[in-house]
Amino acid sequence: MAPTFKLQCHFILICLMALRGESRYLELREAVDHDPFLLFSANLKRELAGEQLYRRALRCLDMLSLQGQFTFTADRPQLHCAAFFIAEPEEFITIHYDRVSIDCQSGDFLKVFDGWILKGEKFPSSQDHPLPTSERYIDFCESGLSRRSIRSSQNVAMIFFRVHEPGNGFTLTIQTDPNLFPCNVISQTPNGRFTLVVPHQHRNCSFSIIYPVVIKISDLTLGHLNGLQLKKSSASCGGIGDFVELLGGTGLDPSKMMPLADLCYPFHGPAQMKIGCDNTVVRMVSSGKHINRVTFEYRQLEPYELENPNGNSIQEFCLSSL
């Protein structure tokens, strides 16, 4: 397996290990080694574009970034299963039920979650998602095929499922559609560039990068003037209707992460920050009165940069320097 893919899947594999245990982690790792189609590869996706629909079996614990048709068939009772789906930042995910053969009366279930959830932490957080948490779960055993197609609100979604009887299972087709104004995003890669735009909407949007990174903000447009400051005191942009904050942490939920810096005024950068956390988030809070925009680049920190921090730092939490 390519070294870059090992880096890309590091956080997901850790999460899956927490979800089901070490044995399942090893099982998924072996599966990833065996199946190169799990790669987060833009080249591979371009090669598959326009080709025949990709099909393969779905595993009890799985991670997919490709469109296609996926079938799960239990070979023994499978009680703790989950599959994570991720698309490009500017895409929605649609999960379509082609066939479902499970026994809801015997305790089987198949649930779609709008976003990702791990160990009780959600992305997007409850503060940033347009729906209440209860409405983000769609349970097949309650809705049946009346909701044959379910579309996510962002570029990630997942399913939880339990199947007791060998031979039972389901088939899903995963498709993606353009999202003109992506709000909440998990990045597929540790390096990239993105522009987050919130056009006259009263909503909060988070861009999550599941790596220690250097963030360079090149452009910020907000509807007011204030200031920029590293969060070392109680002062913040909290009283301002429109601002961007940088967050760092070890989990998935931005609302549970450490706020590291607030950006409260429009500027043309660059403003650069090194965040040595497992997860880095750029989060925009918008009042709905303005068109807010932030453009940023990010790259994964090299090992030597984590071992030898420079400048201001927050050592007790994770490396951070502005």
mmCIF file of C-alpha atoms in Angstrom:
data_model
loop_
_atom_site.group_PDB
_atom_site.id
_atom_site.type_symbol
_atom_site.label_atom_id
_atom_site.label_comp_id
_atom_site.label_asym_id
_atom_site.label_seq_id
_atom_site.Cartn_x
_atom_site.Cartn_y
_atom_site.Cartn_z
ATOM 1 C CA MET A 1 0.000 0.000 0.000
ATOM 2 C CA ALA A 2 1.294 3.461 -0.937
ATOM 3 C CA PRO A 3 2.740 5.514 1.966
ATOM 4 C CA THR A 4 0.479 8.503 1.141
ATOM 5 C CA PHE A 5 -2.609 6.344 1.516
ATOM 6 C CA LYS A 6 -1.420 5.138 4.917
ATOM 7 C CA LEU A 7 -1.260 8.785 5.987
ATOM 8 C CA GLN A 8 -4.668 9.554 4.517
ATOM 9 C CA CYS A 9 -6.363 6.663 6.295
ATOM 10 C CA HIS A 10 -4.551 7.046 9.630
ATOM 11 C CA PHE A 11 -7.313 8.892 11.472
ATOM 12 C CA ILE A 12 -10.122 6.760 10.009
ATOM 13 C CA LEU A 13 -8.372 3.530 10.969
ATOM 14 C CA ILE A 14 -7.860 4.789 14.516
ATOM 15 C CA CYS A 15 -11.547 5.696 14.718
ATOM 16 C CA LEU A 16 -12.616 2.330 13.394
ATOM 17 C CA MET A 17 -10.329 0.609 15.881
ATOM 18 C CA ALA A 18 -12.079 2.539 18.657
ATOM 19 C CA LEU A 19 -15.461 1.638 17.206
ATOM 20 C CA ARG A 20 -14.938 -2.107 17.041
ATOM 21 C CA GLY A 21 -11.576 -3.116 18.529
ATOM 22 C CA GLU A 22 -8.077 -4.062 17.438
ATOM 23 C CA SER A 23 -9.071 -7.197 15.514
ATOM 24 C CA ARG A 24 -11.427 -5.235 13.265
ATOM 25 C CA TYR A 25 -8.740 -2.624 12.711
ATOM 26 C CA LEU A 26 -6.367 -5.294 11.446
ATOM 27 C CA GLU A 27 -9.114 -6.781 9.283
ATOM 28 C CA LEU A 28 -9.815 -3.410 7.648
ATOM 29 C CA ARG A 29 -6.136 -2.691 7.159
ATOM 30 C CA GLU A 30 -5.678 -6.001 5.348
ATOM 31 C CA ALA A 31 -8.740 -5.215 3.228
ATOM 32 C CA VAL A 32 -7.320 -1.807 2.287
ATOM 33 C CA ASP A 33 -4.023 -3.413 1.309
ATOM 34 C CA HIS A 34 -5.913 -5.832 -0.915
ATOM 35 C CA ASP A 35 -8.208 -3.312 -2.624
ATOM 36 C CA PRO A 36 -6.526 -0.287 -4.288
ATOM 37 C CA PHE A 37 -9.952 1.168 -5.157
ATOM 38 C CA LEU A 38 -10.178 2.477 -1.609
ATOM 39 C CA LEU A 39 -7.463 5.025 -2.421
ATOM 40 C CA PHE A 40 -8.382 8.698 -2.150
ATOM 41 C CA SER A 41 -7.053 9.148 -5.685
ATOM 42 C CA ALA A 42 -8.208 11.926 -7.978
ATOM 43 C CA ASN A 43 -6.417 10.273 -10.899
ATOM 44 C CA LEU A 44 -8.275 7.030 -10.270
ATOM 45 C CA LYS A 45 -11.583 8.875 -10.148
ATOM 46 C CA ARG A 46 -10.833 10.583 -13.464
ATOM 47 C CA GLU A 47 -9.996 7.225 -15.009
ATOM 48 C CA LEU A 48 -13.298 5.775 -13.791
ATOM 49 C CA ALA A 49 -15.343 8.755 -15.001
ATOM 50 C CA GLY A 50 -17.648 7.664 -17.774
ATOM 51 C CA GLU A 51 -16.798 4.012 -17.297
ATOM 52 C CA GLN A 52 -19.144 1.224 -16.275
ATOM 53 C CA LEU A 53 -20.533 1.474 -12.738
ATOM 54 C CA TYR A 54 -17.958 0.253 -10.247
ATOM 55 C CA ARG A 55 -19.133 -2.648 -8.076
ATOM 56 C CA ARG A 56 -17.674 -4.485 -5.136
ATOM 57 C CA ALA A 57 -18.598 -6.108 -1.828
ATOM 58 C CA LEU A 58 -19.087 -3.894 1.216
ATOM 59 C CA ARG A 59 -17.237 -4.916 4.363
ATOM 60 C CA CYS A 60 -18.484 -4.779 7.937
ATOM 61 C CA LEU A 61 -16.104 -1.866 8.516
ATOM 62 C CA ASP A 62 -15.414 0.110 5.385
ATOM 63 C CA MET A 63 -14.329 3.455 3.953
ATOM 64 C CA LEU A 64 -15.287 4.574 0.435
ATOM 65 C CA SER A 65 -14.520 7.618 -1.681
ATOM 66 C CA LEU A 66 -15.814 6.329 -5.033
ATOM 67 C CA GLN A 67 -19.214 6.218 -6.649
ATOM 68 C CA GLY A 68 -20.538 2.748 -7.351
ATOM 69 C CA GLN A 69 -22.727 -0.108 -6.218
ATOM 70 C CA PHE A 70 -21.796 -1.909 -3.007
ATOM 71 C CA THR A 71 -23.296 -5.100 -1.630
ATOM 72 C CA PHE A 72 -23.072 -6.415 1.913
ATOM 73 C CA THR A 73 -23.878 -10.087 2.529
ATOM 74 C CA ALA A 74 -23.439 -11.500 6.023
ATOM 75 C CA ASP A 75 -21.412 -14.712 6.220
ATOM 76 C CA ARG A 76 -22.033 -14.850 9.985
ATOM 77 C CA PRO A 77 -23.831 -12.601 12.473
ATOM 78 C CA GLN A 78 -22.367 -9.090 12.053
ATOM 79 C CA LEU A 79 -23.397 -6.938 14.998
ATOM 80 C CA HIS A 80 -21.168 -3.839 14.939
ATOM 81 C CA CYS A 81 -20.732 -2.544 11.390
ATOM 82 C CA ALA A 82 -20.231 0.884 9.842
ATOM 83 C CA ALA A 83 -19.263 2.270 6.453
ATOM 84 C CA PHE A 84 -17.924 5.793 5.978
ATOM 85 C CA PHE A 85 -18.476 7.655 2.694
ATOM 86 C CA ILE A 86 -16.517 10.734 1.603
ATOM 87 C CA ALA A 87 -16.769 12.761 -1.603
ATOM 88 C CA GLU A 88 -14.973 15.794 -2.989
ATOM 89 C CA PRO A 89 -15.477 19.004 -0.968
ATOM 90 C CA GLU A 90 -17.889 20.430 -3.569
ATOM 91 C CA GLU A 91 -20.161 17.378 -3.648
ATOM 92 C CA PHE A 92 -23.197 15.922 -1.907
ATOM 93 C CA ILE A 93 -23.531 12.143 -1.418
ATOM 94 C CA THR A 94 -26.684 10.240 -2.327
ATOM 95 C CA ILE A 95 -27.232 6.765 -0.872
ATOM 96 C CA HIS A 96 -29.783 4.735 -2.822
ATOM 97 C CA TYR A 97 -31.256 1.456 -1.553
ATOM 98 C CA ASP A 98 -31.275 -1.054 -4.433
ATOM 99 C CA ARG A 99 -32.093 -4.096 -2.299
ATOM 100 C CA VAL A 100 -32.516 -4.634 1.443
ATOM 101 C CA SER A 101 -32.956 -8.041 3.033
ATOM 102 C CA ILE A 102 -32.711 -7.700 6.810
ATOM 103 C CA ASP A 103 -34.935 -8.832 9.681
ATOM 104 C CA CYS A 104 -35.877 -5.750 11.680
ATOM 105 C CA GLN A 105 -38.033 -7.826 14.050
ATOM 106 C CA SER A 106 -34.993 -9.885 15.068
ATOM 107 C CA GLY A 107 -32.813 -6.879 15.851
ATOM 108 C CA ASP A 108 -31.266 -6.148 12.469
ATOM 109 C CA PHE A 109 -30.954 -2.483 11.478
ATOM 110 C CA LEU A 110 -29.663 -0.258 8.696
ATOM 111 C CA LYS A 111 -29.275 3.450 9.520
ATOM 112 C CA VAL A 112 -27.903 6.328 7.492
ATOM 113 C CA PHE A 113 -26.279 9.210 9.381
ATOM 114 C CA ASP A 114 -26.012 12.623 7.726
ATOM 115 C CA GLY A 115 -22.339 13.254 8.474
ATOM 116 C CA TRP A 116 -19.879 11.178 10.462
ATOM 117 C CA ILE A 117 -20.169 10.118 14.104
ATOM 118 C CA LEU A 118 -17.493 8.378 16.161
ATOM 119 C CA LYS A 119 -17.465 7.730 19.900
ATOM 120 C CA GLY A 120 -20.293 10.222 20.357
ATOM 121 C CA GLU A 121 -18.561 13.019 18.405
ATOM 122 C CA LYS A 122 -20.235 14.291 15.257
ATOM 123 C CA PHE A 123 -19.188 16.092 12.109
ATOM 124 C CA PRO A 124 -20.699 18.505 11.379
ATOM 125 C CA SER A 125 -21.314 19.407 14.981
ATOM 126 C CA SER A 126 -24.840 20.038 16.218
ATOM 127 C CA GLN A 127 -24.077 23.771 16.132
ATOM 128 C CA ASP A 128 -23.116 23.696 12.462
ATOM 129 C CA HIS A 129 -25.624 21.257 10.941
ATOM 130 C CA PRO A 130 -28.976 22.523 9.592
ATOM 131 C CA LEU A 131 -30.896 19.570 11.104
ATOM 132 C CA PRO A 132 -31.304 18.497 14.745
ATOM 133 C CA THR A 133 -29.372 15.340 15.595
ATOM 134 C CA SER A 134 -32.500 13.156 15.745
ATOM 135 C CA GLU A 135 -33.336 14.034 12.134
ATOM 136 C CA ARG A 136 -29.848 13.211 10.915
ATOM 137 C CA TYR A 137 -30.515 9.482 11.470
ATOM 138 C CA ILE A 138 -32.650 7.718 8.850
ATOM 139 C CA ASP A 139 -33.607 4.221 10.024
ATOM 140 C CA PHE A 140 -34.614 1.743 7.317
ATOM 141 C CA CYS A 141 -36.581 -0.278 9.850
ATOM 142 C CA GLU A 142 -38.794 2.770 10.449
ATOM 143 C CA SER A 143 -39.053 4.249 6.951
ATOM 144 C CA GLY A 144 -38.606 1.165 4.737
ATOM 145 C CA LEU A 145 -38.267 1.890 1.036
ATOM 146 C CA SER A 146 -40.452 4.994 1.298
ATOM 147 C CA ARG A 147 -37.109 6.828 1.485
ATOM 148 C CA ARG A 148 -35.211 4.854 -1.125
ATOM 149 C CA SER A 149 -32.715 7.679 -1.752
ATOM 150 C CA ILE A 150 -31.065 9.770 0.974
ATOM 151 C CA ARG A 151 -28.823 12.760 0.248
ATOM 152 C CA SER A 152 -26.255 14.116 2.652
ATOM 153 C CA SER A 153 -25.937 17.784 3.604
ATOM 154 C CA GLN A 154 -22.161 17.789 3.014
ATOM 155 C CA ASN A 155 -19.374 15.667 1.501
ATOM 156 C CA VAL A 156 -19.503 12.934 4.167
ATOM 157 C CA ALA A 157 -22.119 10.405 5.256
ATOM 158 C CA MET A 158 -22.133 6.973 6.872
ATOM 159 C CA ILE A 159 -24.248 3.933 7.585
ATOM 160 C CA PHE A 160 -24.559 1.768 10.688
ATOM 161 C CA PHE A 161 -25.865 -1.755 10.244
ATOM 162 C CA ARG A 162 -26.431 -5.060 12.038
ATOM 163 C CA VAL A 163 -27.324 -8.325 10.286
ATOM 164 C CA HIS A 164 -27.811 -11.543 12.271
ATOM 165 C CA GLU A 165 -28.751 -14.128 9.638
ATOM 166 C CA PRO A 166 -26.039 -15.358 7.216
ATOM 167 C CA GLY A 167 -27.061 -14.644 3.642
ATOM 168 C CA ASN A 168 -29.018 -11.504 4.510
ATOM 169 C CA GLY A 169 -27.777 -8.053 3.591
ATOM 170 C CA PHE A 170 -28.332 -5.150 1.228
ATOM 171 C CA THR A 171 -27.110 -3.394 -1.910
ATOM 172 C CA LEU A 172 -26.503 0.348 -2.094
ATOM 173 C CA THR A 173 -25.623 2.676 -4.939
ATOM 174 C CA ILE A 174 -23.499 5.689 -4.014
ATOM 175 C CA GLN A 175 -23.675 8.769 -6.241
ATOM 176 C CA THR A 176 -22.449 12.345 -5.915
ATOM 177 C CA ASP A 177 -23.952 15.660 -7.018
ATOM 178 C CA PRO A 178 -22.459 19.163 -7.222
ATOM 179 C CA ASN A 179 -22.720 21.424 -4.171
ATOM 180 C CA LEU A 180 -22.396 25.037 -5.317
ATOM 181 C CA PHE A 181 -21.794 26.418 -1.811
ATOM 182 C CA PRO A 182 -20.214 23.674 0.307
ATOM 183 C CA CYS A 183 -20.542 24.571 3.964
ATOM 184 C CA ASN A 184 -19.200 21.675 6.038
ATOM 185 C CA VAL A 185 -16.322 19.654 4.608
ATOM 186 C CA ILE A 186 -13.860 16.961 5.629
ATOM 187 C CA SER A 187 -10.777 17.123 3.432
ATOM 188 C CA GLN A 188 -9.713 13.919 1.694
ATOM 189 C CA THR A 189 -6.083 15.031 1.548
ATOM 190 C CA PRO A 190 -3.500 16.582 3.915
ATOM 191 C CA ASN A 191 -2.592 19.295 1.390
ATOM 192 C CA GLY A 192 -4.810 21.615 -0.582
ATOM 193 C CA ARG A 193 -6.428 24.976 -1.161
ATOM 194 C CA PHE A 194 -10.045 25.927 -0.580
ATOM 195 C CA THR A 195 -12.367 28.931 -0.588
ATOM 196 C CA LEU A 196 -15.271 28.813 1.840
ATOM 197 C CA VAL A 197 -18.130 31.138 0.870
ATOM 198 C CA VAL A 198 -21.256 31.816 2.928
ATOM 199 C CA PRO A 199 -23.618 34.026 0.861
ATOM 200 C CA HIS A 200 -26.087 35.938 3.051
ATOM 201 C CA GLN A 201 -26.879 32.877 5.173
ATOM 202 C CA HIS A 202 -27.162 32.702 8.944
ATOM 203 C CA ARG A 203 -25.140 29.514 9.426
ATOM 204 C CA ASN A 204 -21.815 28.191 10.663
ATOM 205 C CA CYS A 205 -19.500 26.274 8.333
ATOM 206 C CA SER A 206 -16.500 24.101 9.221
ATOM 207 C CA PHE A 207 -13.683 22.770 7.044
ATOM 208 C CA SER A 208 -11.953 19.857 8.787
ATOM 209 C CA ILE A 209 -8.447 18.588 7.989
ATOM 210 C CA ILE A 210 -7.638 15.383 9.870
ATOM 211 C CA TYR A 211 -3.891 16.015 10.015
ATOM 212 C CA PRO A 212 -1.436 18.320 11.800
ATOM 213 C CA VAL A 213 -1.038 21.148 9.278
ATOM 214 C CA VAL A 214 0.213 24.612 8.475
ATOM 215 C CA ILE A 215 -2.723 26.859 7.548
ATOM 216 C CA LYS A 216 -2.055 29.927 5.399
ATOM 217 C CA ILE A 217 -5.020 32.290 5.011
ATOM 218 C CA SER A 218 -4.566 34.418 1.888
ATOM 219 C CA ASP A 219 -7.877 36.266 1.768
ATOM 220 C CA LEU A 220 -10.686 37.005 4.212
ATOM 221 C CA THR A 221 -13.810 39.027 3.400
ATOM 222 C CA LEU A 222 -16.223 39.832 6.228
ATOM 223 C CA GLY A 223 -18.958 42.398 6.741
ATOM 224 C CA HIS A 224 -17.245 44.424 9.482
ATOM 225 C CA LEU A 225 -13.912 45.528 10.896
ATOM 226 C CA ASN A 226 -12.346 44.423 14.147
ATOM 227 C CA GLY A 227 -9.100 42.602 14.909
ATOM 228 C CA LEU A 228 -7.030 39.430 14.779
ATOM 229 C CA GLN A 229 -5.684 37.812 17.907
ATOM 230 C CA LEU A 230 -4.254 34.556 19.219
ATOM 231 C CA LYS A 231 -6.645 33.164 21.815
ATOM 232 C CA LYS A 232 -4.667 33.436 25.033
ATOM 233 C CA SER A 233 -7.217 35.447 26.959
ATOM 234 C CA SER A 234 -10.957 35.570 27.358
ATOM 235 C CA ALA A 235 -11.178 38.159 24.589
ATOM 236 C CA SER A 236 -12.466 36.770 21.290
ATOM 237 C CA CYS A 237 -14.695 37.495 18.327
ATOM 238 C CA GLY A 238 -17.641 35.916 20.120
ATOM 239 C CA GLY A 239 -19.549 39.180 20.238
ATOM 240 C CA ILE A 240 -19.114 39.757 16.504
ATOM 241 C CA GLY A 241 -21.693 38.469 14.066
ATOM 242 C CA ASP A 242 -19.203 37.371 11.391
ATOM 243 C CA PHE A 243 -15.767 35.874 12.023
ATOM 244 C CA VAL A 244 -13.477 32.922 11.320
ATOM 245 C CA GLU A 245 -11.880 30.800 14.005
ATOM 246 C CA LEU A 246 -9.134 28.190 13.858
ATOM 247 C CA LEU A 247 -9.651 25.099 16.020
ATOM 248 C CA GLY A 248 -7.482 22.149 16.957
ATOM 249 C CA GLY A 249 -8.167 18.858 18.690
ATOM 250 C CA THR A 250 -7.998 15.084 18.706
ATOM 251 C CA GLY A 251 -11.653 14.259 18.021
ATOM 252 C CA LEU A 252 -14.182 14.812 15.269
ATOM 253 C CA ASP A 253 -16.597 17.418 16.690
ATOM 254 C CA PRO A 254 -15.518 21.054 16.123
ATOM 255 C CA SER A 255 -17.632 22.228 19.071
ATOM 256 C CA LYS A 256 -15.410 20.160 21.393
ATOM 257 C CA MET A 257 -12.109 21.421 19.992
ATOM 258 C CA MET A 258 -9.716 24.047 21.340
ATOM 259 C CA PRO A 259 -10.221 27.535 19.816
ATOM 260 C CA LEU A 260 -6.737 28.716 18.852
ATOM 261 C CA ALA A 261 -7.256 31.961 16.933
ATOM 262 C CA ASP A 262 -10.005 34.356 15.880
ATOM 263 C CA LEU A 263 -9.982 36.392 12.688
ATOM 264 C CA CYS A 264 -12.425 39.275 12.883
ATOM 265 C CA TYR A 265 -11.549 41.641 10.060
ATOM 266 C CA PRO A 266 -11.205 41.514 6.258
ATOM 267 C CA PHE A 267 -7.637 41.353 4.959
ATOM 268 C CA HIS A 268 -5.468 40.103 2.133
ATOM 269 C CA GLY A 269 -2.918 37.785 3.729
ATOM 270 C CA PRO A 270 -0.999 35.873 4.212
ATOM 271 C CA ALA A 271 -1.658 34.971 7.827
ATOM 272 C CA GLN A 272 -0.093 31.648 8.717
ATOM 273 C CA MET A 273 -0.600 29.301 11.641
ATOM 274 C CA LYS A 274 1.000 25.980 12.506
ATOM 275 C CA ILE A 275 -1.422 23.578 14.247
ATOM 276 C CA GLY A 276 0.034 20.296 15.438
ATOM 277 C CA CYS A 277 -3.277 18.620 16.337
ATOM 278 C CA ASP A 278 -4.734 15.418 14.926
ATOM 279 C CA ASN A 279 -7.642 17.480 13.551
ATOM 280 C CA THR A 280 -7.566 21.087 12.357
ATOM 281 C CA VAL A 281 -10.718 23.084 11.572
ATOM 282 C CA VAL A 282 -11.320 26.393 9.825
ATOM 283 C CA ARG A 283 -14.770 27.513 11.008
ATOM 284 C CA MET A 284 -16.750 30.481 9.725
ATOM 285 C CA VAL A 285 -19.580 32.008 11.769
ATOM 286 C CA SER A 286 -21.967 34.115 9.675
ATOM 287 C CA SER A 287 -24.809 36.392 10.711
ATOM 288 C CA GLY A 288 -26.497 36.207 7.302
ATOM 289 C CA LYS A 289 -26.121 39.945 6.693
ATOM 290 C CA HIS A 290 -23.088 39.701 4.414
ATOM 291 C CA ILE A 291 -21.290 37.563 1.854
ATOM 292 C CA ASN A 292 -18.393 36.090 3.807
ATOM 293 C CA ARG A 293 -15.421 34.432 2.168
ATOM 294 C CA VAL A 294 -12.146 32.913 3.341
ATOM 295 C CA THR A 295 -9.425 31.405 1.140
ATOM 296 C CA PHE A 296 -6.736 29.238 2.678
ATOM 297 C CA GLU A 297 -4.020 26.751 1.831
ATOM 298 C CA TYR A 298 -2.879 23.888 4.023
ATOM 299 C CA ARG A 299 -0.139 21.315 4.078
ATOM 300 C CA GLN A 300 0.705 18.508 6.444
ATOM 301 C CA LEU A 301 3.396 19.206 9.007
ATOM 302 C CA GLU A 302 6.601 17.249 8.579
ATOM 303 C CA PRO A 303 7.736 15.069 11.522
ATOM 304 C CA TYR A 304 10.664 17.368 12.247
ATOM 305 C CA GLU A 305 8.288 20.346 12.514
ATOM 306 C CA LEU A 306 6.287 18.529 15.195
ATOM 307 C CA GLU A 307 9.429 17.542 17.080
ATOM 308 C CA ASN A 308 10.973 21.033 16.976
ATOM 309 C CA PRO A 309 8.264 23.661 17.488
ATOM 310 C CA ASN A 310 9.115 27.308 16.920
ATOM 311 C CA GLY A 311 7.435 30.503 18.078
ATOM 312 C CA ASN A 312 4.419 30.737 20.328
ATOM 313 C CA SER A 313 3.007 27.381 21.315
ATOM 314 C CA ILE A 314 0.266 25.782 23.368
ATOM 315 C CA GLN A 315 2.238 22.786 24.564
ATOM 316 C CA GLU A 316 -0.320 21.348 26.966
ATOM 317 C CA PHE A 317 -2.828 20.842 24.151
ATOM 318 C CA CYS A 318 -1.098 20.670 20.783
ATOM 319 C CA LEU A 319 1.575 22.573 18.956
ATOM 320 C CA SER A 320 0.359 25.942 17.696
ATOM 321 C CA SER A 321 2.296 28.948 16.473
ATOM 322 C CA LEU A 322 1.224 32.054 14.570
#
